[in-house]
Structure formats: C-alpha cells, structure tokens
Coordinates of C-alpha atoms in Angstrom, one line a residue:
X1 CA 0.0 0.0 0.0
X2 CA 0.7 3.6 -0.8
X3 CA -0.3 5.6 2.2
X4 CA -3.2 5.7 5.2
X5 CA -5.0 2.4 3.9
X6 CA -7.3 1.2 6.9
X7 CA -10.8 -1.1 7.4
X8 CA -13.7 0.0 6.5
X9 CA -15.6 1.5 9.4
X10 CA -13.3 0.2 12.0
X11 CA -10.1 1.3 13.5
X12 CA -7.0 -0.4 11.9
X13 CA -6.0 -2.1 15.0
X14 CA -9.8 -3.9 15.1
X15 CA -10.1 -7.5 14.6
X16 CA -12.4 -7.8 11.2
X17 CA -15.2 -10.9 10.8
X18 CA -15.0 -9.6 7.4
X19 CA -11.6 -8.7 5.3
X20 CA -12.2 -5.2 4.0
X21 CA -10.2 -2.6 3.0
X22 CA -11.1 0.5 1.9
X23 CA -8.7 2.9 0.2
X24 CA -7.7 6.7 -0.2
X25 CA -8.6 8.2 -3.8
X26 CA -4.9 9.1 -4.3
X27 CA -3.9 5.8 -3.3
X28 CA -6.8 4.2 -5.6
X29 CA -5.3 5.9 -8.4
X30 CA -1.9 4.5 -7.7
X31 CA -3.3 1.4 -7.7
X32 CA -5.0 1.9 -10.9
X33 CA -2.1 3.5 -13.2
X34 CA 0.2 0.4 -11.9
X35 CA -2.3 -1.9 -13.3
X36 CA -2.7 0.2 -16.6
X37 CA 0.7 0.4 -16.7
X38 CA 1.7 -3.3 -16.6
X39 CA -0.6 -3.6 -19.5
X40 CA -2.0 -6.5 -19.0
X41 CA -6.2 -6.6 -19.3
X42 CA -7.5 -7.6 -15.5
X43 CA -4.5 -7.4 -14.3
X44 CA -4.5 -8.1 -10.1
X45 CA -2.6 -5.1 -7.9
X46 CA -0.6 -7.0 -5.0
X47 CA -1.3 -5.1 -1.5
X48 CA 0.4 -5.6 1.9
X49 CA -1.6 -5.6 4.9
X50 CA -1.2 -5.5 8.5
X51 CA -4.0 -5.3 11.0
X52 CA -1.6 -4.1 13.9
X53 CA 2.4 -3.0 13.1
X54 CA 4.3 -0.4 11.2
X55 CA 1.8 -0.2 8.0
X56 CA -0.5 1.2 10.7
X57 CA 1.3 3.8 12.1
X58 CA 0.4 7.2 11.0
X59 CA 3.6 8.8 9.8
X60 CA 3.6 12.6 10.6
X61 CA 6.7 15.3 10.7
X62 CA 7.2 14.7 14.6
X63 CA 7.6 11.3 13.9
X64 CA 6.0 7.8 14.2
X65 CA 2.4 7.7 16.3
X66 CA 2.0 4.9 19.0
X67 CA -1.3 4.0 20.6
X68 CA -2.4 0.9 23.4
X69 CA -2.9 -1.1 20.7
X70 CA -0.1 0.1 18.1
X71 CA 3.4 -0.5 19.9
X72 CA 6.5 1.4 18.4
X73 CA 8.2 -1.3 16.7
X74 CA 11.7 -0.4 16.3
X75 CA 14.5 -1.2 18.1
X76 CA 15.2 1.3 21.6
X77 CA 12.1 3.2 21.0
X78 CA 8.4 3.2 23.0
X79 CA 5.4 5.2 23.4
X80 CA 5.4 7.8 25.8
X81 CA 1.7 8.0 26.0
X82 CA 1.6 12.1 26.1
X83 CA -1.4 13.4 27.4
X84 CA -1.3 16.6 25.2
X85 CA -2.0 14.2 22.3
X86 CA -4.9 12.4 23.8
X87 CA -7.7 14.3 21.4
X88 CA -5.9 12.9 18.7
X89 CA -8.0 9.7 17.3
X90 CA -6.3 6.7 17.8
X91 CA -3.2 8.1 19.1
X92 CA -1.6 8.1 22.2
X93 CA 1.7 9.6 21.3
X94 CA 5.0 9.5 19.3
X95 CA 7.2 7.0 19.3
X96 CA 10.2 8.0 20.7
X97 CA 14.0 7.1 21.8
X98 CA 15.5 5.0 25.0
X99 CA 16.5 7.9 27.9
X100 CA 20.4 8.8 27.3
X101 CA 22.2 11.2 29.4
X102 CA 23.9 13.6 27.6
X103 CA 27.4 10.8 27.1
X104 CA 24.4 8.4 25.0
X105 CA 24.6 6.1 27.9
X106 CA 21.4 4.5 29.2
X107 CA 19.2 6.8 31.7
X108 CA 16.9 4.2 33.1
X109 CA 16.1 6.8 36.1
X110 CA 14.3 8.9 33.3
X111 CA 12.0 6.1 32.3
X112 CA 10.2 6.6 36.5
X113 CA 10.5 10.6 36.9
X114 CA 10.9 13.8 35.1
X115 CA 14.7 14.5 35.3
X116 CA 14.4 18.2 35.3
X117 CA 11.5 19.0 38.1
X118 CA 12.0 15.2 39.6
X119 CA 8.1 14.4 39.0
X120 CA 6.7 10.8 38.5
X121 CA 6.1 10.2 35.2
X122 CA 2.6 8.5 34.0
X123 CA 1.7 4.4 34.9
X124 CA 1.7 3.8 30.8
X125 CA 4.7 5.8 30.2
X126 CA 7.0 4.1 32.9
X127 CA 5.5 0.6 31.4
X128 CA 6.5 0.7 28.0
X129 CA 10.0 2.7 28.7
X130 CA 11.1 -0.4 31.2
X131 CA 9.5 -3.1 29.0
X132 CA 11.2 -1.4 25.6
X133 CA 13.9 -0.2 27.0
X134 CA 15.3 -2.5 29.4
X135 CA 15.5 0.0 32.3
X136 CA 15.3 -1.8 35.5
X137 CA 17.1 0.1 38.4
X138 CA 20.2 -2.3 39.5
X139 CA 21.5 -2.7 42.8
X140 CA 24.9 -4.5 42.4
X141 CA 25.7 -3.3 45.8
X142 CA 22.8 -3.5 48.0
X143 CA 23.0 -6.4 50.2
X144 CA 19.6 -6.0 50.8
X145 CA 18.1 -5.4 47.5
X146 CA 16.6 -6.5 45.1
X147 CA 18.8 -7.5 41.9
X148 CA 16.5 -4.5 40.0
X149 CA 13.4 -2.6 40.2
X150 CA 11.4 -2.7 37.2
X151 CA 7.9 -1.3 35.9
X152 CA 6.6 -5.1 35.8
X153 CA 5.6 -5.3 39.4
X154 CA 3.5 -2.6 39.4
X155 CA 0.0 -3.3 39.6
X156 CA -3.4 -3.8 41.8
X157 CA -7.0 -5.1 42.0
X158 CA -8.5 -3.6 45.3
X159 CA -7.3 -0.3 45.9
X160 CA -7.1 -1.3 49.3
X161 CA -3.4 -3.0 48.5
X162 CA -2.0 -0.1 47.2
X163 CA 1.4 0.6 48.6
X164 CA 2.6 4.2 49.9
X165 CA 5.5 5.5 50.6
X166 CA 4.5 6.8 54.0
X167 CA 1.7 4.8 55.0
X168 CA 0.6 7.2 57.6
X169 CA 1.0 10.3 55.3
X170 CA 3.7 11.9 57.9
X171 CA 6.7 12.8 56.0
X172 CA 8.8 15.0 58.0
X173 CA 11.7 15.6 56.3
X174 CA 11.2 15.8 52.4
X175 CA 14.1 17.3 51.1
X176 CA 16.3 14.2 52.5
X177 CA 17.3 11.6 49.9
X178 CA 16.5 8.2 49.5
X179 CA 18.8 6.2 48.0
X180 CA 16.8 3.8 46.5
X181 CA 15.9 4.8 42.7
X182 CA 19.3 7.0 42.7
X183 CA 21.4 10.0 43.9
X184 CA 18.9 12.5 43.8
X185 CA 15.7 11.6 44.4
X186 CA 13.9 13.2 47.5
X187 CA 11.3 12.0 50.0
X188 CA 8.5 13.6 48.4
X189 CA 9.4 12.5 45.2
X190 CA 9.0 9.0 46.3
X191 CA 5.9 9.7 48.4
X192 CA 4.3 11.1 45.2
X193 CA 5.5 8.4 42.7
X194 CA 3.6 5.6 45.1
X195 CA 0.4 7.4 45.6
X196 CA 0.6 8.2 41.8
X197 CA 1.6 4.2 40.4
X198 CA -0.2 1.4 41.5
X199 CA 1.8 -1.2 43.0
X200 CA 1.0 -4.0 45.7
X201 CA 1.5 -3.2 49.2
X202 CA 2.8 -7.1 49.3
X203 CA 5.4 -6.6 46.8
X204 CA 9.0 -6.6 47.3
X205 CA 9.3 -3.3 45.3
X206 CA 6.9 -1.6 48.4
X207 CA 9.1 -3.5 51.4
X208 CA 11.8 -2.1 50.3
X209 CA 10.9 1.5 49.6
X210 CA 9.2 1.2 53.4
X211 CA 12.1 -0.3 54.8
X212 CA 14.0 3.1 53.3
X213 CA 11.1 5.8 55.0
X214 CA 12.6 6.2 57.7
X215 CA 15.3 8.4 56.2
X216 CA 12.1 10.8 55.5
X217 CA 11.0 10.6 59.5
X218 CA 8.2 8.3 58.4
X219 CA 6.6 6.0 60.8
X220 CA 6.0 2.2 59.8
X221 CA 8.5 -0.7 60.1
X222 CA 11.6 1.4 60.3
X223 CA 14.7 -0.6 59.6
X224 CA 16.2 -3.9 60.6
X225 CA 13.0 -4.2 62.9
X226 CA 13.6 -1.1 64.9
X227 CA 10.8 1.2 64.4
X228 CA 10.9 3.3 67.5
X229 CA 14.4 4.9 69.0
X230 CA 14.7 2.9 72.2
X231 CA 14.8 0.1 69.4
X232 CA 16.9 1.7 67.4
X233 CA 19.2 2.4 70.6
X234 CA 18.7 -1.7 71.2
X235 CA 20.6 -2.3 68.1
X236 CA 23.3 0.0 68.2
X237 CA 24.2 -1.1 71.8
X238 CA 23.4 -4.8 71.9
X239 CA 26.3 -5.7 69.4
X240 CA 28.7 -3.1 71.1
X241 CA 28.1 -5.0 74.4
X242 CA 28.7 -8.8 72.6
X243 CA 31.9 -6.9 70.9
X244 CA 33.2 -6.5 74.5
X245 CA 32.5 -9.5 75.8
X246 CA 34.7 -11.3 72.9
X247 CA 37.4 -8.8 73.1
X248 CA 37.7 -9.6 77.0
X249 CA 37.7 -13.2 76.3
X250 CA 40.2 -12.9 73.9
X251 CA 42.2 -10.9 75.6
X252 CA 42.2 -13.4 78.4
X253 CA 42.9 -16.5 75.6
X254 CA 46.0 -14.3 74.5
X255 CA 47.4 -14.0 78.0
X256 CA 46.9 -17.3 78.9
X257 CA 48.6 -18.9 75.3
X258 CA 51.7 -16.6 75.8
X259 CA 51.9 -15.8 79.5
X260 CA 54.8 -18.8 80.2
X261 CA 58.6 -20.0 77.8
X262 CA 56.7 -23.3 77.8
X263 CA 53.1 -22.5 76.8
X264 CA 54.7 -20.2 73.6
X265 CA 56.6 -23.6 72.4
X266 CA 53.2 -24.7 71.8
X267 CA 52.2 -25.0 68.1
X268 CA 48.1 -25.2 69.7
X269 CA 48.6 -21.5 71.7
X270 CA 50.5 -20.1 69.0
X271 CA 47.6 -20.2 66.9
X272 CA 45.2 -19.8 69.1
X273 CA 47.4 -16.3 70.3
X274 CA 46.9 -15.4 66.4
X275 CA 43.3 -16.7 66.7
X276 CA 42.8 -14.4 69.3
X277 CA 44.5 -11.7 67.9
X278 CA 42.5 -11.6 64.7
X279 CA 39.0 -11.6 66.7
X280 CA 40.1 -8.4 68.7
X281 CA 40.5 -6.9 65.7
X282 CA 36.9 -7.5 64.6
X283 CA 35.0 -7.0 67.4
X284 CA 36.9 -3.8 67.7
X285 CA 35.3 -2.8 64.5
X286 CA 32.2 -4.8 65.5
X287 CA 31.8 -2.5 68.7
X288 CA 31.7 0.6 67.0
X289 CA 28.5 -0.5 64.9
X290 CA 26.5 2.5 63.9
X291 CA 29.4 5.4 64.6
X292 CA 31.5 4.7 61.5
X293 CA 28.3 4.9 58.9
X294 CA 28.1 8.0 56.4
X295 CA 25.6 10.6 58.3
X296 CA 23.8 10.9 55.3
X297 CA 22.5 7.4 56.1
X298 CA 20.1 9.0 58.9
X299 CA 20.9 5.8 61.3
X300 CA 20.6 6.5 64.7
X301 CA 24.3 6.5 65.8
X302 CA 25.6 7.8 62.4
X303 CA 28.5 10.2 62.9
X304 CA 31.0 9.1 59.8
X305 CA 31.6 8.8 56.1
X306 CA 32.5 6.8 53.2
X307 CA 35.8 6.5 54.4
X308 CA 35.1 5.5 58.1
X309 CA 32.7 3.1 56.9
X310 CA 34.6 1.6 54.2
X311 CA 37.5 1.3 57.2
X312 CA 34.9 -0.4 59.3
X313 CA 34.0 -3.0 56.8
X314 CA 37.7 -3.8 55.9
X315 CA 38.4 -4.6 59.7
X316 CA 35.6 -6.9 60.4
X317 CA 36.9 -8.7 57.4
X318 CA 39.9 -9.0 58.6
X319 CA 38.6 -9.9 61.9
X320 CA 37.3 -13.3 59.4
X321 CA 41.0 -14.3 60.1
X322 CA 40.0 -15.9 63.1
X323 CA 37.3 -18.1 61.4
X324 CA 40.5 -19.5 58.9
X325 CA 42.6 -20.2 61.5
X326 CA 39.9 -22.8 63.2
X327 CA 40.3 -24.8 60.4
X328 CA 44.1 -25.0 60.6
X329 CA 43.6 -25.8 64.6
X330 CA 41.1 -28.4 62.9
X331 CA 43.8 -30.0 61.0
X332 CA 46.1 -29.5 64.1
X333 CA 44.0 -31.7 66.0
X334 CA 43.6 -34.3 63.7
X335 CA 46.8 -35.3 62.8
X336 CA 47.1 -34.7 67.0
X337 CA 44.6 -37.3 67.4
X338 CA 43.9 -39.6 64.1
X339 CA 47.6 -39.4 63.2
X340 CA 49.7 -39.0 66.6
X341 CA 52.0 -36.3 65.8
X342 CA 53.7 -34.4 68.5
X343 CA 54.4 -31.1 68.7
X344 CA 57.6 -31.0 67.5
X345 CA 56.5 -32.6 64.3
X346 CA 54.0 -29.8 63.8
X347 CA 56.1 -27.3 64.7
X348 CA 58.2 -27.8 61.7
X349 CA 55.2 -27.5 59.9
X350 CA 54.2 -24.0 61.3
X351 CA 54.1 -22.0 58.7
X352 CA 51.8 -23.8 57.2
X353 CA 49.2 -23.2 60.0
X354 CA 49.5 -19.9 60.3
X355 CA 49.8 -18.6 56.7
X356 CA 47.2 -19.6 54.8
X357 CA 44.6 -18.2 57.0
X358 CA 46.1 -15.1 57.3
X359 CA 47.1 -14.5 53.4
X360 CA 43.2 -15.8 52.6
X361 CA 41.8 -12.7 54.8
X362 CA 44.0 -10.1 53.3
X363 CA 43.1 -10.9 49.9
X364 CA 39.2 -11.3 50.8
X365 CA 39.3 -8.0 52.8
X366 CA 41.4 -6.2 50.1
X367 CA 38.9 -7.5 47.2
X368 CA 35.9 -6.4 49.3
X369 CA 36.7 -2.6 49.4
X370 CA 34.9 -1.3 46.5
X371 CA 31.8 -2.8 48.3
X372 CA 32.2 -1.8 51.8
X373 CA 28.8 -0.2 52.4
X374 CA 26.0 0.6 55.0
X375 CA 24.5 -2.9 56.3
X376 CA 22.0 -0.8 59.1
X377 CA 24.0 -2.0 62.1
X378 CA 27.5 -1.8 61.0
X379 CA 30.0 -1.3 57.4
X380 CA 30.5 -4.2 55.9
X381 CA 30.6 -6.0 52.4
X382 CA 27.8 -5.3 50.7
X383 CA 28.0 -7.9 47.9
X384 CA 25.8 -10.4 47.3
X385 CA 27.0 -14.3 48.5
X386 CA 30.0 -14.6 47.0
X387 CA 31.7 -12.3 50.7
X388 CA 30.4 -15.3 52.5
X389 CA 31.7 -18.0 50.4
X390 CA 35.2 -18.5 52.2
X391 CA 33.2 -18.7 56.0
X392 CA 31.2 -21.1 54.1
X393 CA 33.9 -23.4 53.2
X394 CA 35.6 -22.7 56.3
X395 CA 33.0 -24.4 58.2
X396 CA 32.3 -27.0 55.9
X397 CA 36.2 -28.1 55.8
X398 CA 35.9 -28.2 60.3
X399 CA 33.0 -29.6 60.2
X400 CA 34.4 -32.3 57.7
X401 CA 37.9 -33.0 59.5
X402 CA 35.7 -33.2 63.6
X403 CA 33.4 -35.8 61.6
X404 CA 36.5 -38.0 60.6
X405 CA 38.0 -37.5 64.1
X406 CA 34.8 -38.7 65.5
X407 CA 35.0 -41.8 63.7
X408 CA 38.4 -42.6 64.3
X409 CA 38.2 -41.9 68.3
X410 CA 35.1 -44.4 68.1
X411 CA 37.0 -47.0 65.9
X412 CA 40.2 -46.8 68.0
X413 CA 38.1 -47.1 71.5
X414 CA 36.4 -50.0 70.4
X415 CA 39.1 -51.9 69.4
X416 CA 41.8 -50.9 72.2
X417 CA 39.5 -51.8 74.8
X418 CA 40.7 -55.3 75.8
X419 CA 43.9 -53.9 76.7
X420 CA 45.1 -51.8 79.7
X421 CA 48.1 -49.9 77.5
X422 CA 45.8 -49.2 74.7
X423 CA 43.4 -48.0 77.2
X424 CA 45.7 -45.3 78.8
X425 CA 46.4 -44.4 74.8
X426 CA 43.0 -43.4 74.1
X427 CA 41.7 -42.1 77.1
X428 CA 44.6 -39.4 76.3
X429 CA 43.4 -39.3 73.2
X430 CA 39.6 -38.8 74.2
X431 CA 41.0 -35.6 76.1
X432 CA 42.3 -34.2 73.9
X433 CA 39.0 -35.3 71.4
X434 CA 37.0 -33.4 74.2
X435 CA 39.1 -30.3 73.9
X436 CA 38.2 -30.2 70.2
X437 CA 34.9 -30.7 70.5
X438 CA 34.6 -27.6 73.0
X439 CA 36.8 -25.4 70.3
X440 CA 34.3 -26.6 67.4
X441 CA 31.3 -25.7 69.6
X442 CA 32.4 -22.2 70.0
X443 CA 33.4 -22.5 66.6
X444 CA 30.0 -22.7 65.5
X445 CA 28.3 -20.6 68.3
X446 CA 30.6 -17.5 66.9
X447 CA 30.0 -18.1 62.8
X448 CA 26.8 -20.0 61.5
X449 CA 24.9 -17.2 63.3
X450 CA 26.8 -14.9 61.5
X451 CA 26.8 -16.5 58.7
X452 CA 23.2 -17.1 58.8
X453 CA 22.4 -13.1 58.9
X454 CA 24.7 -12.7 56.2
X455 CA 22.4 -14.8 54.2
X456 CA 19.4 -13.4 55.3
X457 CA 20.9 -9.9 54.1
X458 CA 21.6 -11.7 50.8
X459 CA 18.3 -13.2 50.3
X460 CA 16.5 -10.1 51.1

C-alpha cells in the first residue's frame, strides 16, 4: 500500500469478521495507473496488509504515532503516551527514543521521573519505557536489595493494596534523599511516585521502599526491625556489648597462650594467640556498629563517612582471620589425634598453619573494598553471596575434618578396649577429642549465626 490504507468502518488495529479494506482516492489511483501500466487486461494489484504493526502507524513530521494497541516497533524506542495528544483519534503519542544522558549512555532513572523538576512520570509511560527499553534500576551493591526494580511489578485489583511510601501520610523531612531509585531523588518524590503508580502493598518493590522511610521521619516498620528509637538504641548497643565481651575473652585467651617460655613452644597456643589476635581486631570494629556509617545514612548512631565506613568494613573482614585459623587448629588436632603427631613434628610444619589463614583474609578484605557499604547495624561488604563463600567453606572443611575425628576416636576405643596400655592411649586421646569438640562448639556458636544473617541480608 501507498499511504493511510485502513478497514472499512473500523479502527485499523480492530479485529475484522469480514476482510475489508477501503482505500484513499490518491492511493486508488496509484493502484489503478500500476495496473494500466503493466498492460496486462485484469490485471491483479498485490497489497500488503497489516492489521496491527508499522503499515498502521500514522507517519507525521514529529515522527511515528504509538497508541495501546499500536506499539513502536523499532528497536530502543516506546510510546510515551503524552497526554497533550490524547484528542488525537487513535493516538496516544509519538514513538520516541530510549532515555540517554547527555554521554548516550542509558538513563533508566528517566523512564520513573521527570529528570528536570524530579516528578513521577505516567503508569503507561514508565511501562512501556522499562519493557522497551530494558531500564530496570540495578542494585549491584545493596546487600539488601533486590537485583532491580522494574515497571513489571506494578500493579493492583483492590485499591485497598496499594502501597505508599508513607503509610501514615507523615513525611517529615522531604528534602532528605533516599537512596533507593538514585542519587537525587527526594522523600517527596518518592511519596508522590507511590500514591501516583499502583503497585501492591505485598510486593517486594513496596518493602523495600518502606524499609527506606525512615530516612524521610516516616513512621512504619523502620529498619532492621527497629521502628521506634529505644529500638533503634537496642541495636546500636546490643552488638557493642557482645563486641566487648569477645574482646575480653580474647584478651584473656591471649594471656593465657603466651603468659609462660613453655606455653609459647606450643604450636596449639600459637595459633590460638593469632586466633585471638584476629578476633580483637573484629570486634573492635564490630563495637563501633553505627558510629563509622556515612551521616547521610540518617541511622541512629551515624557520625562518619564513606571513608570510616569503608575502614569499618575492611576490619571486620579482617577480623574473618580468626574463622580461617579454626580450620588450621582443625587439622592440628587431627593429625594430634587420628595421626599421633607431636608437637615437634607440627612445629616444623608452622608456617603452614599460620599462613594460609592469614594470606586468605587479606586478599578477601582487600577484594571487598569497592563494596564496603552501610548494612543498618555496622559497614561491611555489601555484595551479594560470594563475601560469605570462604566462611562457608571454612565451616564446611571443620565440620568435615571433627566428623572424621569422630570416627576414628570411636573406631580406636572400640578396638583398644581389651587392653590396659591401649586404654591409657585413648583415654589421652579422648581428652584431647574433648578439647576439640569444646573449640568446634564455640566455633559454631561464633559463625553460623553470622553466617546465617549474612544470608538473610543476601536473600532479602
């Protein structure tokens, strides 16, 4: 077809019982002087038709229209559904372009508000710019977070599950930003774009925007739980208080590891003196929780900036030191036990005890700086699993290596039963199979709970 050929009597995105097509008088005589002009008597004009696609869109100087039922086809463009055409039959607006910035990358930001005035763009308009344009907001480095926010949640039935920003309408501060869609968008910009899009109050795109109002002074659930400031106090304090206690107690392992000549021959207190060490130097971090987080956060406690926090966060990884070296006192107590090797044996051996651990740590806490970041009750890496991979393995590899111990101190009671030297053998050998079992127990008492709310971060 030459030009603006639609169905007779019905719009051209309609679905026809009947095949008709009707067509303009310029077009019809088009049609007519190709078939004179191919002289051939009843000759038959080939037309292409499309009941919904680009021979239907109305080509005009501003460009290509789009309507509900008309999408822009081409690649990196969508329908902006502009109001100030809406009088215009069969048109909801012109196709236009993907959101740059003014370097041609991607602007997804641009696809939810108004850059200039910061304003909520319209339900249909957000839609079809995340759908066409791939413009979900990312959080690489929100622990917390979702892996992106897109237009594809939004959505209700009863307005009764309609999500707000504020559920209680009392913003307080407006001006603050929240740093959830990007750098500058403001507490009433986010009130405004949930009372102005629908989405579910049960989403995860709503509990996390509410889990963020209390940057804006709104009531609701507040964050990590704490939605009043004696809770809010509770958390800051609680972990400071734990962080004492396990600096005390390692403080007192320390003394008592090195405090004689004899006790610092010892290949056991060594490590547990570096043990010790390395766990001082967490909870130190630990104990400061809230104090090293940028201000700008709004958490109660907050006093510091990127760089205290990101200084926080590199100390409590290297406080996971301590969780590396278990597994070397692991090994140390089963070639102790399973393998009989005395200490001067493992001492030759040393620094293959004490390295690894250490060289492990540095690397994870060095690798972990670009994502140091605000976890609500402390700095800390703010990645998503992979941080919490070596604890994983750490307590998979002790677990592993007290399991085969296990074994081996039931095989070897059994059968050494019978006889009295044997006996004396492996009762010293169920000490010292009870002294491991008390290490692993604290073991696990100090890192699957961490490791568990790591996880819980993780998993949203």
């Amino acid at each position: 077809a030459w030009g603006d050929a639609v169905a007779c009597g019905h719009n051209s995105y309609d679905v026809l019982n009947i095949p008709i097509l009707c067509v303009g008088k310029e077009d019809g005589q088009r049609i007519k002087a190709a078939i004179i002009s191919s002289g051939s008597s009843g000759a038959i004009a080939s037309l292409e038709v499309s009941i919904a696609g680009q021979a239907c869109h109305r080509i005009s100087p501003r460009g290509t229209t789009c309507s509900d039922s008309i999408p822009c086809t081409s690649t990196n463009m969508f329908c902006p559904f502009d109001k100030t055409v809406s009088k215009l039959q069969n048109i909801n607006g012109w196709c236009n372009a993907c959101p740059v910035d003014e370097f041609g990358n991607p602007t997804p930001l641009a696809c939810y508000f108004e850059l200039d005035d910061g304003v909520p763009r319209d339900v249909k308009f957000i839609e079809d710019c995340v759908t066409n344009c791939d413009a979900q907001i990312k959080f690489s480095s929100c622990k917390f977070c979702p892996d992106k926010l897109d237009a594809l949640h939004f959505g209700i039935e009863d307005p009764s599950d309609k999500c707000l920003f504020c559920p209680n309408y009392d913003l307080k501060y407006p001006e603050r930003i929240v740093p959830l869609f990007g750098d500058n968008i403001q507490c009433w910009q986010m009130q405004a774009f949930y009372e102005y899009v629908d989405v579910s109050k049960n989403s995860q795109n709503c509990q996390l925007a509410q889990s963020m109002n209390y940057i804006c002074g709104c009531g609701g659930v507040g964050y990590a739980g704490a939605n009043t400031d004696a809770k809010k106090e509770v958390l800051v304090w609680m972990p400071r208080a734990m962080a004492m206690f396990s600096i005390f107690g390692s403080f007192f392992i320390l003394y008592d590891t090195i405090r004689t000549p004899l006790k610092q021959k010892k290949l056991l207190n060594q490590m547990l003196a570096t043990l010790s060490f390395f766990d001082i130097v967490g909870s130190i971090a630990y104990a400061f929780t809230t104090l090293p987080i940028p201000e700008e956060n709004y958490l109660y406690g907050s006093k510091g900036n990127d760089k205290t926090c990101m200084a926080q966060g590199f100390f409590i990884q290297i406080g996971t030191i301590a969780c590396f070296m278990n597994v070397s006192i692991s090994v140390y107590y089963l070639l102790t036990i399973d393998y009989g090797w005395k200490n001067e044996r493992l001492m030759s051996k040393r620094p293959w005890f004490v390295m690894p651990p250490i060289v492990v740590g540095l690397v994870f806490a060095c690798v972990g700086i670009p994502f140091y970041d605000n976890l609500y009750l402390w700095c800390n890496n703010a990645a998503r699993y992979w941080p919490e991979i070596p604890v994983i393995l750490a307590i998979l590899a002790a677990t592993t290596i007290m399991i085969n111990i296990c074994l081996n101190v039931r095989k070897t009671t059994q059968a050494s039963a019978q006889y009295t030297y044997s006996r004396n053998s492996v009762q010293i050998s169920k000490m010292v199979f009870e002294q491991a079992c008390w290490f692993t127990g604290a073991f696990y008492v100090t890192w699957v709970p961490y490791l568990a709310m790591q996880y819980m971060w993780s998993s949203g």
